[in-house]
Short mmCIF file of C-alpha atoms in Angstrom, two decimals:
data_model
loop_
_atom_site.label_atom_id
_atom_site.label_comp_id
_atom_site.label_asym_id
_atom_site.label_seq_id
_atom_site.Cartn_x
_atom_site.Cartn_y
_atom_site.Cartn_z
CA MET A 18 102.31 -26.27 -14.34
CA ILE A 19 100.19 -29.13 -13.22
CA LYS A 20 96.79 -29.40 -15.00
CA ILE A 21 94.72 -28.19 -12.38
CA ASP A 22 91.19 -29.75 -13.51
CA SER A 23 92.66 -33.24 -13.95
CA GLU A 24 94.39 -32.83 -10.47
CA ILE A 25 91.15 -31.73 -8.65
CA ASN A 26 89.45 -34.84 -9.79
CA ASN A 27 92.48 -37.04 -8.93
CA ALA A 28 92.58 -35.63 -5.52
CA LEU A 29 88.73 -35.92 -4.98
CA GLU A 30 89.04 -39.52 -5.64
CA HIS A 31 91.14 -39.90 -2.72
CA MET A 32 89.56 -37.84 -0.08
CA ASP A 33 88.69 -40.74 1.88
CA ASP A 34 92.60 -41.06 2.37
CA THR A 35 94.77 -39.78 4.91
CA PHE A 36 97.33 -37.20 3.54
CA GLN A 37 100.54 -36.23 5.18
CA VAL A 38 100.74 -32.60 6.32
CA LEU A 39 103.21 -30.04 5.68
CA PRO A 40 103.23 -27.04 8.05
CA ILE A 41 104.55 -23.79 6.46
CA ARG A 42 105.23 -20.47 7.93
CA ASN A 43 104.58 -16.74 6.99
CA THR A 44 102.34 -17.44 4.05
CA VAL A 45 99.34 -19.16 2.72
CA LEU A 46 98.92 -21.44 -0.30
CA PHE A 47 96.16 -20.80 -2.45
CA PRO A 48 94.67 -23.05 -5.38
CA SER A 49 96.19 -22.84 -8.75
CA VAL A 50 99.21 -21.00 -7.31
CA LEU A 51 102.95 -22.01 -7.77
CA MET A 52 104.65 -21.10 -4.29
CA PRO A 53 108.27 -21.58 -3.18
CA VAL A 54 108.62 -22.51 0.46
CA ALA A 55 112.25 -23.04 2.28
CA VAL A 56 111.93 -26.32 3.81
CA ALA A 57 114.63 -27.11 6.65
CA ARG A 58 112.92 -29.33 9.29
CA LYS A 59 113.86 -32.87 9.12
CA ASN A 60 110.27 -34.28 8.90
CA SER A 61 109.33 -31.77 6.44
CA LEU A 62 112.37 -32.44 4.09
CA LYS A 63 111.50 -36.22 4.30
CA LEU A 64 107.82 -35.28 3.58
CA VAL A 65 108.47 -33.14 0.46
CA LYS A 66 110.99 -35.38 -1.00
CA GLU A 67 108.86 -38.49 -0.74
CA ALA A 68 105.78 -36.74 -1.90
CA HIS A 69 107.74 -35.49 -5.02
CA LYS A 70 109.41 -38.69 -5.81
CA GLU A 71 106.00 -40.65 -5.34
CA ASP A 72 103.81 -37.89 -7.06
CA LYS A 73 101.64 -37.67 -4.08
CA HIS A 74 99.22 -35.20 -2.84
CA ILE A 75 99.77 -33.51 0.43
CA ILE A 76 97.99 -31.12 2.77
CA VAL A 77 99.57 -27.72 3.14
CA LEU A 78 98.56 -25.72 6.38
CA THR A 79 100.09 -22.67 7.77
CA GLN A 80 101.29 -22.27 11.22
CA LYS A 81 99.68 -19.85 13.50
CA ASP A 82 102.91 -19.03 15.59
CA ASN A 83 106.15 -19.12 13.45
CA SER A 84 108.30 -19.68 16.64
CA VAL A 85 106.90 -23.37 17.16
CA ASN A 86 109.39 -25.84 15.74
CA LYS A 87 107.25 -28.96 15.99
CA PRO A 88 103.56 -27.81 15.33
CA LYS A 89 100.58 -29.85 16.44
CA GLU A 90 96.84 -29.47 15.33
CA LYS A 91 96.45 -26.52 17.84
CA ASP A 92 99.31 -24.64 16.19
CA LEU A 93 97.78 -24.79 12.81
CA TYR A 94 95.11 -22.94 10.83
CA THR A 95 93.21 -26.19 9.64
CA MET A 96 91.89 -24.68 6.44
CA GLY A 97 94.48 -25.07 3.67
CA CYS A 98 95.01 -26.55 0.34
CA ILE A 99 95.63 -30.01 -1.16
CA ALA A 100 98.75 -29.59 -3.15
CA LYS A 101 101.75 -31.35 -5.20
CA VAL A 102 105.38 -30.81 -4.62
CA TYR A 103 105.93 -29.44 -8.25
CA GLN A 104 109.71 -29.21 -7.92
CA ILE A 105 112.58 -29.33 -5.42
CA LEU A 106 115.61 -27.05 -5.81
CA PRO A 107 118.86 -27.01 -3.80
CA VAL A 108 119.64 -23.85 -1.71
CA PRO A 109 123.17 -22.79 -2.37
CA ASN A 110 125.54 -22.91 0.70
CA ALA A 111 122.80 -24.31 3.14
CA ASP A 112 124.65 -26.40 5.42
CA ASP A 113 121.69 -27.53 7.17
CA GLY A 114 120.18 -29.22 4.13
CA THR A 115 117.53 -26.67 3.37
CA VAL A 116 115.82 -26.99 -0.16
CA MET A 117 113.38 -24.90 -1.94
CA ALA A 118 110.17 -26.77 -2.41
CA ILE A 119 107.93 -25.20 -5.32
CA LEU A 120 104.50 -26.36 -4.16
CA GLU A 121 101.27 -26.34 -6.29
CA GLY A 122 97.87 -25.61 -4.67
CA ILE A 123 95.21 -27.68 -6.01
CA LYS A 124 91.99 -27.15 -4.03
CA ARG A 125 90.81 -25.59 -0.77
CA ILE A 126 90.25 -28.11 1.99
CA GLN A 127 89.48 -28.37 5.76
CA ALA A 128 91.68 -30.47 7.57
CA ASN A 129 90.26 -33.15 10.14
CA ASP A 130 91.60 -35.49 12.48
CA ILE A 131 95.25 -34.17 12.55
CA GLN A 132 97.36 -36.96 14.02
CA GLU A 133 101.20 -37.43 14.48
CA ASP A 134 102.93 -40.55 13.47
CA ASN A 135 105.75 -42.27 15.23
CA SER A 136 108.24 -40.46 13.06
CA GLY A 137 106.79 -37.06 14.07
CA ILE A 138 104.99 -36.45 10.46
CA LEU A 139 101.45 -35.20 10.79
CA HIS A 140 98.66 -36.82 8.81
CA ALA A 141 95.01 -35.75 8.33
CA LYS A 142 91.65 -36.21 6.73
CA ALA A 143 90.51 -33.65 4.09
CA THR A 144 87.21 -32.34 3.50
CA PRO A 145 87.17 -30.43 -0.01
CA LEU A 146 85.63 -26.92 0.03
CA ASP A 147 83.76 -25.93 -3.10
CA GLU A 148 84.99 -22.81 -5.05
CA GLU A 149 82.23 -20.50 -6.51
CA MET A 150 83.62 -19.38 -9.81
CA PRO A 151 82.51 -16.30 -11.91
CA LEU A 152 80.81 -16.74 -15.25
CA ASN A 153 83.08 -16.38 -18.22
CA ASN A 154 81.27 -13.33 -19.44
CA ASP A 155 81.33 -11.41 -16.09
CA LYS A 156 82.48 -8.15 -17.07
CA ARG A 157 82.72 -6.82 -13.41
CA PHE A 158 84.76 -9.67 -12.37
CA LYS A 159 87.07 -9.03 -15.53
CA ALA A 160 87.19 -5.25 -14.53
CA MET A 161 88.26 -6.29 -10.93
CA HIS A 162 90.96 -8.78 -11.86
CA GLU A 163 92.34 -6.06 -14.21
CA SER A 164 92.23 -3.52 -11.50
CA ILE A 165 94.01 -6.00 -9.01
CA LYS A 166 96.89 -6.44 -11.55
CA GLU A 167 97.15 -2.74 -12.30
CA LEU A 168 97.32 -1.75 -8.63
CA THR A 169 99.57 -4.33 -7.37
CA LEU A 170 102.07 -3.50 -10.09
CA ARG A 171 101.70 0.04 -9.19
CA ILE A 172 102.24 -0.55 -5.33
CA LEU A 173 105.16 -2.88 -5.90
CA GLY A 174 106.73 -0.59 -8.38
CA GLU A 175 106.82 2.23 -5.63
CA ARG A 176 108.40 -0.15 -2.88
CA GLU A 177 112.13 -0.32 -2.43
CA ASN A 178 112.06 -4.00 -1.08
CA ALA A 179 109.87 -5.41 -3.74
CA GLN A 180 111.05 -8.39 -5.50
CA PRO A 181 111.29 -8.32 -9.17
CA ASP A 182 110.17 -11.84 -9.62
CA LEU A 183 106.71 -11.08 -7.91
CA GLN A 184 106.22 -8.37 -10.75
CA MET A 185 107.56 -10.61 -13.47
CA THR A 186 105.09 -13.39 -12.67
CA LEU A 187 102.09 -10.96 -12.20
CA ARG A 188 102.77 -9.59 -15.58
CA SER A 189 102.69 -13.21 -17.16
CA LEU A 190 99.50 -14.43 -15.64
CA THR A 191 96.75 -14.55 -18.06
CA SER A 192 94.18 -16.71 -16.07
CA ALA A 193 92.17 -14.38 -13.60
CA PRO A 194 91.40 -17.04 -11.05
CA THR A 195 95.17 -17.68 -10.79
CA LEU A 196 95.97 -14.02 -10.84
CA VAL A 197 93.52 -13.18 -7.81
CA ASN A 198 94.85 -16.19 -5.96
CA TYR A 199 98.63 -15.31 -6.64
CA VAL A 200 98.09 -11.99 -5.24
CA CYS A 201 96.28 -13.02 -2.32
CA SER A 202 99.24 -15.45 -1.73
CA SER A 203 102.33 -13.34 -2.58
CA TYR A 204 101.21 -9.75 -1.51
CA GLU A 205 102.49 -8.62 1.70
CA LEU A 206 99.76 -9.23 4.24
CA THR A 207 99.31 -10.72 7.63
CA THR A 208 98.87 -14.54 7.92
CA ASP A 209 95.47 -13.88 9.43
CA LYS A 210 94.32 -11.71 6.44
CA LYS A 211 95.54 -14.24 3.98
CA GLN A 212 93.51 -16.95 5.82
CA GLU A 213 90.38 -14.58 5.71
CA LEU A 214 90.87 -14.46 2.11
CA LEU A 215 91.35 -18.20 1.86
CA ALA A 216 88.00 -18.81 3.68
CA ILE A 217 86.00 -16.75 1.17
CA ASP A 218 84.28 -19.44 -1.04
CA SER A 219 83.22 -17.23 -3.91
CA LEU A 220 86.22 -16.12 -6.06
CA LYS A 221 84.46 -12.94 -6.92
CA ASP A 222 84.10 -11.98 -3.42
CA ARG A 223 87.66 -12.84 -2.64
CA ALA A 224 88.62 -10.53 -5.52
CA THR A 225 86.38 -7.75 -4.08
CA ALA A 226 87.99 -8.12 -0.51
CA LEU A 227 91.42 -7.99 -2.18
CA LEU A 228 90.86 -5.05 -4.38
CA SER A 229 89.54 -3.05 -1.11
CA ILE A 230 92.88 -3.87 0.42
CA LEU A 231 94.89 -2.78 -2.50
CA GLU A 232 92.95 0.49 -2.93
CA LYS A 233 93.53 1.26 0.77
CA ASP A 234 97.23 0.48 0.44
CA ASN A 235 97.42 2.77 -2.81
CA GLU A 236 95.61 5.60 -1.14
CA MET A 237 98.06 5.29 1.90
CA MET A 238 101.05 5.41 -0.62
CA ASN A 239 99.71 8.39 -2.28
CA ILE A 240 99.12 10.39 0.99
CA LYS A 241 102.76 9.54 2.15
CA ALA A 242 104.14 10.63 -1.46
CA ASP A 243 102.05 14.02 -1.10
CA ILE A 244 103.57 14.58 2.24
CA ARG A 245 107.08 13.98 1.14
CA ARG A 246 106.53 16.44 -1.64
CA ARG A 247 105.22 18.97 0.66
CA THR A 248 108.20 18.70 3.09
CA HIS A 249 110.98 19.02 0.61
#
């Protein structure tokens, strides 16, 4: 993975620049998270390949409406992440040239003055958003992040359609901030809800909100299991 601290400093040095914007669908990128994204649109393919080759920062923003093929500013959530294209992988049997771009979130930003160039690629300015981090000896945060990991694994273990790689990645994560943001990004939530979590400035408050969602899902899962036992 990219060294996030040095990348944050590098990105902050270029905040007066204009960044290319990669619109994504169905999910939200969070800081310190590696996330695979299928890229098929011509402009997006050009953008990720160039960014990867030249090791450039880009802005990643999520679409409000997945059906829009050429999103403009009004079609995007303007809070997102500065990111790097960590890796590009071919997609087997993809006749349309689709690739899998592995994105790494660097820092939360507010995108401003989104403009489209002559080739149809969006560009924007970025205002960095500070992240309030818990203290290293914060026992409550430690307990919360352990509960988030435990509950997420329990819920995914009960879901028939859960992807094994999500569970494997979750088990391997040792950084509490990365774990919290990874679950925010990867857990099955609406895009609106993920954007709400991204908008929370305090990582501890974000973990609290996420834990509340997981506890409700776990309670519902237990109720359904109890109903099944009673009716069989």
